[in-house]
mmCIF file of C-alpha atoms in Angstrom:
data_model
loop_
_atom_site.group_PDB
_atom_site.id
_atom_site.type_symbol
_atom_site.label_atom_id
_atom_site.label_comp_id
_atom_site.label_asym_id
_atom_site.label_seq_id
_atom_site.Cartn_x
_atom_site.Cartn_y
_atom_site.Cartn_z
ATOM 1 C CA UNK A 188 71.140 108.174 104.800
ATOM 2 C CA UNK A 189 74.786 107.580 106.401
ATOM 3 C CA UNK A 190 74.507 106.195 110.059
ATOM 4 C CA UNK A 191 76.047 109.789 111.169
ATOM 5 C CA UNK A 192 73.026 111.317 110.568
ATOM 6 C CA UNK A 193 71.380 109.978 113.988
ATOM 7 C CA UNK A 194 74.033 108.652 115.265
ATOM 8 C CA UNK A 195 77.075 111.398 116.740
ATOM 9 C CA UNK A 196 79.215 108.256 117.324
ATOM 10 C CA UNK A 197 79.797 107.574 113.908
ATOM 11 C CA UNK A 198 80.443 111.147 112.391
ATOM 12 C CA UNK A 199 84.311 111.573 112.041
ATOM 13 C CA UNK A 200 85.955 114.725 110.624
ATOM 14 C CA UNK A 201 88.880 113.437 108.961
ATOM 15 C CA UNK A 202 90.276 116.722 107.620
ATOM 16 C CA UNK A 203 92.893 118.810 110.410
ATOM 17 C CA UNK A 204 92.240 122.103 110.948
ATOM 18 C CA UNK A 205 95.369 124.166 110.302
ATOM 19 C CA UNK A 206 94.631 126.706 108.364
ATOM 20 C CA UNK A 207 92.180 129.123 110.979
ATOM 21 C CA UNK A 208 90.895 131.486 108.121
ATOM 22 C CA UNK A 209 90.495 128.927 105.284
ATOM 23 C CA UNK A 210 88.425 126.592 107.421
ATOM 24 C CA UNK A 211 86.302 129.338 109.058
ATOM 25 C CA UNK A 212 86.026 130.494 104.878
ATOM 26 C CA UNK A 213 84.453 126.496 104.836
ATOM 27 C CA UNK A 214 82.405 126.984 107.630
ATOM 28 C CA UNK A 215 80.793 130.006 106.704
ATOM 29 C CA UNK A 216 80.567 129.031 102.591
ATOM 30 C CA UNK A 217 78.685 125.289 103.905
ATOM 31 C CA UNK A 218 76.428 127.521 106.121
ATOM 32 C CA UNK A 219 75.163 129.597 103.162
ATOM 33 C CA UNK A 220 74.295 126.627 101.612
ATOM 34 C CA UNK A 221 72.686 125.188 103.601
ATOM 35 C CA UNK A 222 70.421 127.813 104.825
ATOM 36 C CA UNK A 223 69.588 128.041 100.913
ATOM 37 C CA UNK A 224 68.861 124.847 100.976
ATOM 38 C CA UNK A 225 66.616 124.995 103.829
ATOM 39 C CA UNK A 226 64.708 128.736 102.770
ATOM 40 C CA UNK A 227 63.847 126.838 99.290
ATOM 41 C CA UNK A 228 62.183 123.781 100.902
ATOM 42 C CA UNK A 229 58.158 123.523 100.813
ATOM 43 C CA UNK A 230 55.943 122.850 104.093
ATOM 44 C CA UNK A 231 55.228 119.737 102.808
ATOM 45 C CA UNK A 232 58.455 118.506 101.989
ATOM 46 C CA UNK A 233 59.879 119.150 105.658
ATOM 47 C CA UNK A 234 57.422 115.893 106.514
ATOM 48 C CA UNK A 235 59.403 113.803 104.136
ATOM 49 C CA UNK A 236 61.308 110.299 105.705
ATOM 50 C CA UNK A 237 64.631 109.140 104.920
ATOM 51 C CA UNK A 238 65.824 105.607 105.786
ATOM 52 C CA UNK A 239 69.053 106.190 108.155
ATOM 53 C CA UNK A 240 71.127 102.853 107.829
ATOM 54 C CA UNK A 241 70.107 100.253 110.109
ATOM 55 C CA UNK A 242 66.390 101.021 109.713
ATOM 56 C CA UNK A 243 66.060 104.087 111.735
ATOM 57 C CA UNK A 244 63.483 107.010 109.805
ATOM 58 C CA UNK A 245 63.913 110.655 109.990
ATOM 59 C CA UNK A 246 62.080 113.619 108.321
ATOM 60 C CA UNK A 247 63.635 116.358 106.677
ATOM 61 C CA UNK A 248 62.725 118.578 109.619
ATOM 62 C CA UNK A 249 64.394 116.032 112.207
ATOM 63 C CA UNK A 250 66.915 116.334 110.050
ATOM 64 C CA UNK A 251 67.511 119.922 110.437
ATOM 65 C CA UNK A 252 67.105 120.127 113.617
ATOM 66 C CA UNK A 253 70.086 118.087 114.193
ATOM 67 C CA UNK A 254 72.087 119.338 111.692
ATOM 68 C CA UNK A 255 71.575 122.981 113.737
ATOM 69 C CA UNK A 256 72.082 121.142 117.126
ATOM 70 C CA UNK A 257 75.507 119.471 116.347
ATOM 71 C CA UNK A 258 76.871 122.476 114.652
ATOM 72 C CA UNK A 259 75.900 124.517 117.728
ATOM 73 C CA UNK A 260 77.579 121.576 119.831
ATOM 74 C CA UNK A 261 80.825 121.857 118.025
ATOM 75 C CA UNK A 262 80.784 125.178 118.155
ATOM 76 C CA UNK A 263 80.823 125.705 121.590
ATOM 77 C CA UNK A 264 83.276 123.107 121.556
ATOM 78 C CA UNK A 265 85.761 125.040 119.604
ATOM 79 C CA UNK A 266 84.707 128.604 121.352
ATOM 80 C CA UNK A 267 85.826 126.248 124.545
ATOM 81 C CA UNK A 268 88.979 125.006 123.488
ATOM 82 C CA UNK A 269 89.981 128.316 121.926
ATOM 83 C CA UNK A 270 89.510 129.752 125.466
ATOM 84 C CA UNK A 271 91.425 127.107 126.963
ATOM 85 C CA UNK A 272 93.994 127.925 124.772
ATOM 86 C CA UNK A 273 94.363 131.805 124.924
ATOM 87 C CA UNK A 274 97.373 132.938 127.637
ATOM 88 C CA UNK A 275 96.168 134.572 130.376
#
């Protein structure tokens, strides 16, 4: 697995964000899938290990749990900066 995947450090979103609808289209499309992706997984295979590069292990459910954390992080991020952003 890609360093990114414990490591926040070394995730970088190289696309810009200028189109609001299209990319919330993205957002919402990726979420779908991956919630699919999640409802078809077995208990057993939520116990599974990955090797993150540079030797660190993580199971599927570690995993998800920080897939859900940093999308909650960025979201609040964005619901931030739109705020920030908004005359008054």
């Amino acid at each position: 697995l890609h360093a990114a995947v414990t490591d926040a450090g070394a995730r970088h979103w190289e696309q810009a964000a200028t189109d609001l609808p299209g990319e919330l289209g993205l957002l919402a499309d990726e979420a779908v899938e991956l919630a699919g992706r999640v409802e078809a997984m077995s208990p057993t295979q939520w116990g599974e290990i990955g090797r993150v590069v540079g030797g660190t292990t993580v199971t599927a459910l570690e995993l998800a749990h920080e897939a859900v954390r940093t999308g909650i992080g960025g979201l609040r991020a964005t619901e931030a900066a739109m705020a920030a952003a908004r005359p008054d």
